[in-house]
Coordinates of C-alpha atoms and ligand atoms in Angstrom, one line a residue:
Chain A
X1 CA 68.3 107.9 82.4
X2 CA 67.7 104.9 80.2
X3 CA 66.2 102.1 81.4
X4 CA 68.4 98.8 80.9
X5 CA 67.1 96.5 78.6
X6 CA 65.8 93.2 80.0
X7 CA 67.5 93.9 83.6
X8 CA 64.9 93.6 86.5
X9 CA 67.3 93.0 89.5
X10 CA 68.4 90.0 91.3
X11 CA 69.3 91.6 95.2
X12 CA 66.0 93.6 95.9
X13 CA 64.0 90.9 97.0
X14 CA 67.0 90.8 99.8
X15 CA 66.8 94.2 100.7
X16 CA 62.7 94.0 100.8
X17 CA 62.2 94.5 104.6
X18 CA 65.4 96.2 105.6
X19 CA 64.7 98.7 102.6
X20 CA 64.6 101.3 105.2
X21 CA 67.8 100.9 106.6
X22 CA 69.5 100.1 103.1
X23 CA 70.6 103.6 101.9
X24 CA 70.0 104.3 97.8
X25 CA 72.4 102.4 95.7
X26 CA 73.8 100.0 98.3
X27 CA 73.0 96.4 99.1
X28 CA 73.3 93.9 102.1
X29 CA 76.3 92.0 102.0
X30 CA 75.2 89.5 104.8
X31 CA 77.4 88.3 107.6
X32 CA 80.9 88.8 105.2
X33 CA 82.8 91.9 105.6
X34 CA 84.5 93.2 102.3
X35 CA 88.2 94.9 103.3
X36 CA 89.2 98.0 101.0
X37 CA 92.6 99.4 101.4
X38 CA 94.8 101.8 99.6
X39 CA 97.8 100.4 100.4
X40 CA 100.0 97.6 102.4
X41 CA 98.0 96.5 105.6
X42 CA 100.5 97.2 108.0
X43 CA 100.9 94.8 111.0
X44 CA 100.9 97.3 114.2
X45 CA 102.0 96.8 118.0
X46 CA 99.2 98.2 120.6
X47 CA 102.5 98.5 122.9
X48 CA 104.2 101.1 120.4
X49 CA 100.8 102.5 119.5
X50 CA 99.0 105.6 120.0
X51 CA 96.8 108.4 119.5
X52 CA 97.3 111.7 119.3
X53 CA 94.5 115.0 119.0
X54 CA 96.0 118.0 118.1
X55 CA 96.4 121.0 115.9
X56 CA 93.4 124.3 116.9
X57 CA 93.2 122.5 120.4
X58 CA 94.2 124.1 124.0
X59 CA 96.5 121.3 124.4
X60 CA 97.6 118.2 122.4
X61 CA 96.9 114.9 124.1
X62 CA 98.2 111.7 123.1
X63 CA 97.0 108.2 124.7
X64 CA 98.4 105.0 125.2
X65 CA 96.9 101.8 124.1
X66 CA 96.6 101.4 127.7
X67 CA 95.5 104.7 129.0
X68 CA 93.1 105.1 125.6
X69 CA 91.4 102.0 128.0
X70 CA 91.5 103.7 131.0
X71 CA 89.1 106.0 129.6
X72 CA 85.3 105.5 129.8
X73 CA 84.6 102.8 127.4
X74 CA 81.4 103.1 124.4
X75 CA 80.0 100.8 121.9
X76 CA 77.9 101.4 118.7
X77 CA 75.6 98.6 117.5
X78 CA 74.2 99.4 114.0
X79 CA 74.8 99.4 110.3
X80 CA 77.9 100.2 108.0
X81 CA 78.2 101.7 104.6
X82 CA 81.1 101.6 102.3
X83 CA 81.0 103.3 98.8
X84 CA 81.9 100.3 97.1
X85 CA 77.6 99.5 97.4
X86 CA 78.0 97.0 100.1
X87 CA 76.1 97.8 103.4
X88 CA 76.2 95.7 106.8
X89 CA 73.8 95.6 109.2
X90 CA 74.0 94.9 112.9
X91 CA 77.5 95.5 113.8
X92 CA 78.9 96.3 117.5
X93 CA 82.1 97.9 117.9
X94 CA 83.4 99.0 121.3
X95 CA 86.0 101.6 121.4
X96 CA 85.7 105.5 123.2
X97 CA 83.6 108.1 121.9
X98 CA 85.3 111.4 120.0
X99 CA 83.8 113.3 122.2
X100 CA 85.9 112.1 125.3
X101 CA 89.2 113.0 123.4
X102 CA 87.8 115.9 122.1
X103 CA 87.2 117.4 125.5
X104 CA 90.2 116.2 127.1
X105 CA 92.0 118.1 124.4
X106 CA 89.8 121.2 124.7
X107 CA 89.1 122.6 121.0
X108 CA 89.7 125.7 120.2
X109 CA 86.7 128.0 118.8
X110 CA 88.3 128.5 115.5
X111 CA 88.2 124.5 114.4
X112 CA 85.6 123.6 112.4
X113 CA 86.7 120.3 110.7
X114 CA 89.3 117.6 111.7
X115 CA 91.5 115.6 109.8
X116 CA 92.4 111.8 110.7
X117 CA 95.6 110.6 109.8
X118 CA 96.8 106.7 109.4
X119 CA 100.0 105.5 110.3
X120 CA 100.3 104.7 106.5
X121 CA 99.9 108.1 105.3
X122 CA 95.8 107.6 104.5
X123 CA 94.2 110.8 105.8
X124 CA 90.6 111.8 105.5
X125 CA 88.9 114.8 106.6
X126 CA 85.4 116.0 108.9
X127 CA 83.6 118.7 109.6
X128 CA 83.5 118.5 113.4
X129 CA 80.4 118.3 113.8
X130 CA 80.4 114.8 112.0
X131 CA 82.6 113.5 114.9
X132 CA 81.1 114.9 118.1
X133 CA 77.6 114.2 119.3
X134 CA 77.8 110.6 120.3
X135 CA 77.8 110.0 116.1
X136 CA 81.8 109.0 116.0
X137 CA 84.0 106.8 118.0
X138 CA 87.9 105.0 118.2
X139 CA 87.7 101.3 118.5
X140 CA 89.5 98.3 119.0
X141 CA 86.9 95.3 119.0
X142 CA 84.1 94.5 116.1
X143 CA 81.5 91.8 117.1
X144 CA 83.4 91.5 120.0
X145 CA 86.5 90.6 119.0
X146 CA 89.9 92.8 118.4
X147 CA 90.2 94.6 115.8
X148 CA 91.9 92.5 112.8
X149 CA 94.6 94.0 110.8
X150 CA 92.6 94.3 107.8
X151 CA 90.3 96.1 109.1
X152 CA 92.1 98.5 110.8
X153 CA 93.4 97.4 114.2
X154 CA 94.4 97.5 116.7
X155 CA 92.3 101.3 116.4
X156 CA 90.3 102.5 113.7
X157 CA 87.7 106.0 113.8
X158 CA 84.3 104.8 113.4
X159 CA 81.9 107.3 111.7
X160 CA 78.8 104.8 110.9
X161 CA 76.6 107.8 109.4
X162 CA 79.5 108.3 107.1
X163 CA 80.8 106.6 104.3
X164 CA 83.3 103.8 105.7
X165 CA 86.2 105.6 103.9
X166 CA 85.6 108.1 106.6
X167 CA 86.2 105.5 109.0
X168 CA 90.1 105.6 108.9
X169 CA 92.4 102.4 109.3
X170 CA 95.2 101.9 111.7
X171 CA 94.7 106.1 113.2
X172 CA 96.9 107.8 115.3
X173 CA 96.4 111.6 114.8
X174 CA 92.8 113.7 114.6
X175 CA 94.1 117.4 113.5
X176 CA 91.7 120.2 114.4
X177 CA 91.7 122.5 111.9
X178 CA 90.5 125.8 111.3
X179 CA 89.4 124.8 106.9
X180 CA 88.7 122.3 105.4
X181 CA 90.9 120.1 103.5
X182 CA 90.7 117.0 101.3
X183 CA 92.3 113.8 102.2
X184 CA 93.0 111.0 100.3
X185 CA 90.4 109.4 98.9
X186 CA 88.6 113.4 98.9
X187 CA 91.4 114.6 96.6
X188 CA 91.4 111.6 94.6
X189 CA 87.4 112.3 93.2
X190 CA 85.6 110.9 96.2
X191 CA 82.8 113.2 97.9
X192 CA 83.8 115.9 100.6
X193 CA 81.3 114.7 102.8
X194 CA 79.9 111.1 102.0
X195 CA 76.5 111.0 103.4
X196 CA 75.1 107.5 101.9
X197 CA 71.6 108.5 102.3
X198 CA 72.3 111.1 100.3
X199 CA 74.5 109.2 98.1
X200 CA 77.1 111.5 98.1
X201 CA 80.0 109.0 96.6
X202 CA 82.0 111.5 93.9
X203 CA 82.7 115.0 93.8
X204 CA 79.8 116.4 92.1
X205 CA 77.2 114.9 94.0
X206 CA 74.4 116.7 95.7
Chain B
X1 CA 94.0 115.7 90.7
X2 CA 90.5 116.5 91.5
X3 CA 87.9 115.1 88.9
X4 CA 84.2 116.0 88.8
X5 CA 82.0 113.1 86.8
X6 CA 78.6 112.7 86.4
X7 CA 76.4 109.5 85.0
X8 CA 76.3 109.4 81.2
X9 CA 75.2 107.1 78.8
X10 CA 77.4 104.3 77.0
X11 CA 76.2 102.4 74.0
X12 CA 77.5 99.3 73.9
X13 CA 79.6 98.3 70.6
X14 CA 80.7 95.3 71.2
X15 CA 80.4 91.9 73.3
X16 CA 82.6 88.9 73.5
X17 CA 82.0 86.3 75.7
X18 CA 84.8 83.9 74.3
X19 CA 84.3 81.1 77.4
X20 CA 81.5 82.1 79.5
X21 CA 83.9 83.0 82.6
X22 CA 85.2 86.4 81.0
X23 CA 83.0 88.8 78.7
X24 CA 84.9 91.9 77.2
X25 CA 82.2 94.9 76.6
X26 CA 83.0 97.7 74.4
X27 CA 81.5 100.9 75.0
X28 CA 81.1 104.0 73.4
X29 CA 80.6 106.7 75.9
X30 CA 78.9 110.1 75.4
X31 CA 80.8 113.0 76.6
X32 CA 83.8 110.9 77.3
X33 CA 86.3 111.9 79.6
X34 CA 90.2 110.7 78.7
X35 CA 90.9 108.2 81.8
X36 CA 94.5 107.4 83.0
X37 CA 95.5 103.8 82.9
X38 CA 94.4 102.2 85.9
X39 CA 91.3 104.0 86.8
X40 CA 87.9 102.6 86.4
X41 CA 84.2 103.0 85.7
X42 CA 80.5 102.6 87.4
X43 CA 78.4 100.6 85.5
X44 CA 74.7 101.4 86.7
X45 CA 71.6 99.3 85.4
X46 CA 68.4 100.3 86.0
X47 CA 65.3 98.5 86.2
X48 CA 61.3 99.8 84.4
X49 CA 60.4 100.6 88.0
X50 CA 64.2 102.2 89.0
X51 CA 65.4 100.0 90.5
X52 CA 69.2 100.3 90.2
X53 CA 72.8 98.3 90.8
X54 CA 75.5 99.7 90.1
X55 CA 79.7 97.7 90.2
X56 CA 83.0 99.0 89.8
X57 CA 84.8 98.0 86.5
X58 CA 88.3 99.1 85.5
X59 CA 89.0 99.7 81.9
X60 CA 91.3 97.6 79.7
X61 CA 92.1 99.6 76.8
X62 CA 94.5 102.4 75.9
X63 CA 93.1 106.0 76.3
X64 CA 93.9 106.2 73.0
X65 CA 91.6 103.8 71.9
X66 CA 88.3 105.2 70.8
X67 CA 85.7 103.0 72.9
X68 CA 86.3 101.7 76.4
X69 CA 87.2 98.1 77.6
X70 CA 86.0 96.5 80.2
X71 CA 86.7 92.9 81.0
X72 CA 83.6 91.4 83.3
X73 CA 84.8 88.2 85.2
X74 CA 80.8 86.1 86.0
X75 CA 80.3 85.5 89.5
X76 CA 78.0 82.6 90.5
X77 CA 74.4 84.5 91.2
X78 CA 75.8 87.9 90.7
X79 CA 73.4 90.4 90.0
X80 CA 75.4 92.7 87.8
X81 CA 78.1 90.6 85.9
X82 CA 75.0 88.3 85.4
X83 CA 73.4 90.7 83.1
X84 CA 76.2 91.6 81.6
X85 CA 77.0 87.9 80.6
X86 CA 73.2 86.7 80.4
X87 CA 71.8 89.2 78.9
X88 CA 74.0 92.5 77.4
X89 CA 74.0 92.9 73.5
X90 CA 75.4 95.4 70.8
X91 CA 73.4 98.5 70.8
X92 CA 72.0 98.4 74.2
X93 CA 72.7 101.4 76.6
X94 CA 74.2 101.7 80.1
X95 CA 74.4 104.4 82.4
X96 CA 78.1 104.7 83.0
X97 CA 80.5 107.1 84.8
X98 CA 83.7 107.6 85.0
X99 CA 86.4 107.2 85.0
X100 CA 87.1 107.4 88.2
X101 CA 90.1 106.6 91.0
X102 CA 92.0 110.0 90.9
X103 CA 95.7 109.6 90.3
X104 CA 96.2 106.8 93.0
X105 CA 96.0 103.6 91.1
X106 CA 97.2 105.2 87.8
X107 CA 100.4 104.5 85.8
X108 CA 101.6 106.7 82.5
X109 CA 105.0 106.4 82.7
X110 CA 106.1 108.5 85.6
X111 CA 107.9 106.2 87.4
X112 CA 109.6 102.5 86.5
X113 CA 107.2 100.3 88.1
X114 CA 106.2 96.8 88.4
X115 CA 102.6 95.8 88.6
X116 CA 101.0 92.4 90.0
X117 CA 97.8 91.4 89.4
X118 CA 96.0 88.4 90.2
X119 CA 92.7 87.4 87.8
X120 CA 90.7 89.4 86.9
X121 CA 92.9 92.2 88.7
X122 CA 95.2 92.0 85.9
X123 CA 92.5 94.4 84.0
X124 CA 93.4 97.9 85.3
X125 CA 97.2 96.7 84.6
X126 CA 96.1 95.6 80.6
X127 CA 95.4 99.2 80.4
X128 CA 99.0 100.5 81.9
X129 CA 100.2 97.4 79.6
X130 CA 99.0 99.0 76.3
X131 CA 99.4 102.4 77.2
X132 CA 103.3 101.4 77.6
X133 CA 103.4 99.9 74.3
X134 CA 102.1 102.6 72.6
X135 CA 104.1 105.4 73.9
X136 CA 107.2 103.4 73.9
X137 CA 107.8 102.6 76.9
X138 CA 107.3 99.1 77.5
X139 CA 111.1 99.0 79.0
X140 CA 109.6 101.0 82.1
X141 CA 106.6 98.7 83.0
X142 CA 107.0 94.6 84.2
X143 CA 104.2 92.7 85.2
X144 CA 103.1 90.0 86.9
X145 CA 100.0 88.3 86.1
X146 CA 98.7 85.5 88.2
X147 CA 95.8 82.9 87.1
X148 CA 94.8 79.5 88.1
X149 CA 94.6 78.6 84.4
X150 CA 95.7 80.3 81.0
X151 CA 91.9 80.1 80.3
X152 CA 91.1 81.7 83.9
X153 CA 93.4 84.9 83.2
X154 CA 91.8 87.5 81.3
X155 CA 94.4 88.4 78.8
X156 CA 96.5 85.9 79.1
X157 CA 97.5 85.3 75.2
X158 CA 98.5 89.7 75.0
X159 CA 99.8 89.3 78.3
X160 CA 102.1 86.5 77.0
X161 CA 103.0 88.6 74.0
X162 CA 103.7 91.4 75.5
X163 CA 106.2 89.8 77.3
X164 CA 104.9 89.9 80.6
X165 CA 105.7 87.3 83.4
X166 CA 102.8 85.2 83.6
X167 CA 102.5 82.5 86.9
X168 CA 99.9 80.0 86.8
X169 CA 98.6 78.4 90.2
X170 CA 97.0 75.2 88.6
X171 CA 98.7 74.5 85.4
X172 CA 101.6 74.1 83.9
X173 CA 103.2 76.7 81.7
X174 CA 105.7 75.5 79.3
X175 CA 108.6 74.8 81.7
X176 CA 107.1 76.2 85.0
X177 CA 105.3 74.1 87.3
X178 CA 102.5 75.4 88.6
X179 CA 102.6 77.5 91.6
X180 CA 102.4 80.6 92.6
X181 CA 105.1 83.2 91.6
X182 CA 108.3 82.4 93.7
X183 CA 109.9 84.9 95.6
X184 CA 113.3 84.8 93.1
X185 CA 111.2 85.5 90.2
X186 CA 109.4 88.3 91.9
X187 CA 112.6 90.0 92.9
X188 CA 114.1 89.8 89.4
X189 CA 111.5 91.5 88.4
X190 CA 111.7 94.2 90.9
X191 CA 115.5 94.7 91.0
X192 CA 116.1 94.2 87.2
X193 CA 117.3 95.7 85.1
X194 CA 117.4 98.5 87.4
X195 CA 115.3 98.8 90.9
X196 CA 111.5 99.6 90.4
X197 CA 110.4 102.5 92.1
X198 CA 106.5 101.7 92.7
X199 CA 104.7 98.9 92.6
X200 CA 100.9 98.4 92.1
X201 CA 99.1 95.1 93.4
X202 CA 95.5 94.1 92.3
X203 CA 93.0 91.2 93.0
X204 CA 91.5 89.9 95.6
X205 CA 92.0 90.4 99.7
X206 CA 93.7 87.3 99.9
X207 CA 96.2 87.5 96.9
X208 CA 96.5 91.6 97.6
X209 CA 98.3 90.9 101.0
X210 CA 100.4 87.6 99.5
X211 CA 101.2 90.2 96.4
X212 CA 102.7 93.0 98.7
X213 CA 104.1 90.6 101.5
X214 CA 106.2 88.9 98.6
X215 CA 107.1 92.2 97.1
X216 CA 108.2 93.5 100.5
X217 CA 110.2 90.8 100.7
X218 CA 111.8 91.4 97.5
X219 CA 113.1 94.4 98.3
X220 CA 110.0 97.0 97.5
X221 CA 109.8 99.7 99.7
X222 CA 105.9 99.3 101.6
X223 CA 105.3 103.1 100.9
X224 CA 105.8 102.4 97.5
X225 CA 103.3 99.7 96.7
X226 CA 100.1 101.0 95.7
X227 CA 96.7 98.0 96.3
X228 CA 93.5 97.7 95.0
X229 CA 91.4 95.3 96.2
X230 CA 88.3 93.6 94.6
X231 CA 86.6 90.6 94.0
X232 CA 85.2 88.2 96.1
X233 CA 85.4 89.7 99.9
X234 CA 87.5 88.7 102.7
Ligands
LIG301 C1 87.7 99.5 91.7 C2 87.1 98.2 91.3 C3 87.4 97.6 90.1 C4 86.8 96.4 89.7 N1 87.1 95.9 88.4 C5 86.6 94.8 88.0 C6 87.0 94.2 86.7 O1 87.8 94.8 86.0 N2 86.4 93.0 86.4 C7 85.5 92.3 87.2 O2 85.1 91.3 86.8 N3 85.2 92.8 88.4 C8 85.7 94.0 88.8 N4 85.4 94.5 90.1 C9 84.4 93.8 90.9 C10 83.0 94.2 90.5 O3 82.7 95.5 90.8 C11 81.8 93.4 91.1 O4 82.1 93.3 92.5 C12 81.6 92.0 90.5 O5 81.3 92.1 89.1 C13 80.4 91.4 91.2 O6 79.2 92.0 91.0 P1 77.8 91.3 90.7 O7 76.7 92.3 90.8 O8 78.0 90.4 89.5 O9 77.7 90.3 92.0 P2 76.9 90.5 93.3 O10 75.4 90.4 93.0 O11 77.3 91.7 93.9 O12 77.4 89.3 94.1 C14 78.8 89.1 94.4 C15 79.0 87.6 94.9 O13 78.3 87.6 96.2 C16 77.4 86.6 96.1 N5 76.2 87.1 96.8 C17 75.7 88.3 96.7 N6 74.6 88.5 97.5 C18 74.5 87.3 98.2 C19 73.6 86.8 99.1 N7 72.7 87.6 99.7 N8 73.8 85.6 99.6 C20 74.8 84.8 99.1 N9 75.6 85.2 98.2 C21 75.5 86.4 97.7 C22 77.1 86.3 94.7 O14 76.7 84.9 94.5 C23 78.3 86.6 94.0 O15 79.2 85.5 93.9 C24 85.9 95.7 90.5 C25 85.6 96.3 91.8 C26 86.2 97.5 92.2 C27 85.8 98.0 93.6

């Protein structure tokens, strides 16, 4: 590919340092946190919230805002990546891990890949072995404070070694499923997968 | 609508930079692929040692028209609209691809819609704009385009022309005081002559969520307003 003419680039001296947690393509957008959404940000109740796993499971379990805090609490501290090139670095949510609702629910052999759904419709889809393993989580606090509507409260799924379009808004559903199927932003030319360090942004990607 | 797209070159045709705020580039693309109004391209610029930076940019012009539009609004520092203001001439190349944004943010006449945008997200909605004109059927698009100044809003003299209903937040136009665009105007608009079935909003974080609460309020139904968001984050 060409080089561009007289362009030697303004952000790298940024990065320098932090390269190695800056995947290819992305930069560091600092302390600000950019919001992308598809479509209205809905205001939601916790009281007339919850969440549901179903589909290839033993048997479908849905939690209260409440009873989803009963549950053995987690937190992630690390860095984000959205596909729009902005990366953030040092970011604690705390929320539950997957792998708590996953077990409750008991999947069945046959799953392979889940699909979260928003309460505006959004959907996006995982192989399951993206969301278990300590590597994915439900949350309802960044940096220690609720979730904000515009970023997804009052729960969001938080898949940090994904793409943050993997990360769905506002969810209240993870279907197990037995194939794979594209959600929204998947059907509409993004990646299958979204690995950043691997820069998988488009269909057609490695 | 699945599409597949891979990085290809673009030679640039054409640069204006009428103000310094806005420059309009005009690419010709190898291999293009037709885009549907509302979708947009990566621009990627790479440095001798590779270094790389690559933005979003929606087009402007018709897919009809042989090269494609895109309308760069400079951000103070920024890396990539910097080069393309400071620095970008006829004849040099980019590595562009695209177009991208599937079938979400699209409009080519499928429904009657109204479309909002606020600076320089009035760009995707240029594109729906001409495309309208061209296959006669201006009578099923209205927009809305919002600017702090006629010389802030990119497009604003086509925009004006093409009859669409322009608000300005810091300057008078003709008899309208500035402000932003009142909820009556927004639902006339919306309900007339007969009731718009989608909506599309674009700009920033902050006007996005004033754009769709308004439109709510004027009787859009929430499922039927399509965002995008960019510019400065929020
Ligand atoms: C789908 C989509 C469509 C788009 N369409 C358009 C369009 O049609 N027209 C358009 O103009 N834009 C569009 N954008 C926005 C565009 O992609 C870029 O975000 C914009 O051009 C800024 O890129 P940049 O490289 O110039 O600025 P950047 O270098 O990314 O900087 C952005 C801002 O952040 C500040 N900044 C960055 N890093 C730092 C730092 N470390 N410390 C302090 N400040 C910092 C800069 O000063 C600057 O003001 C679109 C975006 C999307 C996602």
């Amino acid at each position: 590919m060409p080089v561009t003419r007289g362009f030697t680039g303004k952000r790298r001296g940024e990065a320098a340092g932090r390269s190695d947690r800056l995947p290819p393509g992305q930069y560091d957008v600092g302390r600000e946190w950019p919001t992308l959404t598809a479509e209205a940000t809905p205001h939601l109740d916790p009281e007339h919230w919850s969440i549901t796993v179903d589909g290839l499971v033993e048997k479908p379990v849905t939690w209260s805002w409440r009873e989803l805090h009963a549950l053995p609490g987690d937190a992630y501290f690390g860095d984000i990546h959205c596909v729009t090139t902005w990366s953030r670095f040092d970011v604690t949510f705390a929320g539950v891990s997957v792998d708590v609702l996953l077990e409750a629910a008991g999947p069945l052999p046959e799953a392979a890949y889940v699909m979260a759904h928003s309460t505006t419709g959004y959907t996006t889809n995982l192989p399951i072995a993206d969301l278990t393993g300590g590597k994915a989580w439900v949350v309802w606090e960044a940096d220690g404070k609720p979730l904000s509507d515009e970023h997804g409260g009052p729960v969001r799924l938080l898949v940090p070694h994904l793409y943050f379009w993997k990360s769905a808004k506002w969810v209240t559903r993870l279907e197990l499923m037995a194939r794979d199927r594209p959600g929204f932003w998947e059907q509409n030319g993004y990646h299958d997968r979204g690995d950043p360090w691997l820069e998988q942004r488009y269909q057609g990607d490695p | 609508m699945a599409t597949s797209t891979s990085w290809s070159t673009a030679t640039v045709a054409e640069v204006d930079r009428p103000d310094g705020r806005l420059a309009r580039v005009r690419l010709d693309v190898a291999d293009r692929v037709a885009h549907r109004p509302g979708q947009h391209y990566v621009v990627r610029l790479r440095a001798p040692d590779d270094y790389t930076a690559q933005r979003s940019y929606s087009i402007a012009s018709d897919p009809a028209d042989p090269l494609v539009e895109l309308m760069v609004e400079r951000l103070p520092d920024g890396e990539v609209s910097g080069h393309l203001h400071d620095v970008l001439e006829p004849g040099d190349q980019l590595e562009v691809r695209g177009p991208l944004g599937g079938d979400w943010f699209t409009w080519a006449g499928e429904t009657t819609a109204v479309a909002v945008g606020g600076g320089s997200g009035i760009v995707p909605i240029v594109s729906m704009l001409r495309y309208a004109a061209r296959t006669g059927q201006a009578d099923r698009l209205r927009v809305i385009a919002v600017g702090r100044s006629l010389d802030e809003l990119p497009y604003a003299e086509e925009l004006l022309a093409a009859g669409a209903f322009v608000a300005l937040t810091r300057e008078n136009l003709g008899s309208r005081v500035a402000a932003p665009p009142y909820p009556e105007e927004v639902r006339d608009l919306v309900d007339l002559p007969t009731p718009a079935e989608r909506a599309y909003v674009c700009g920033s974080v902050g006007f996005a969520s004033f754009a769709t609460r308004v439109l709510g309020e004027a009787g859009m139904r929430v499922s039927e307003i399509r965002v995008e968001q960019f510019g400065a984050s929020g």
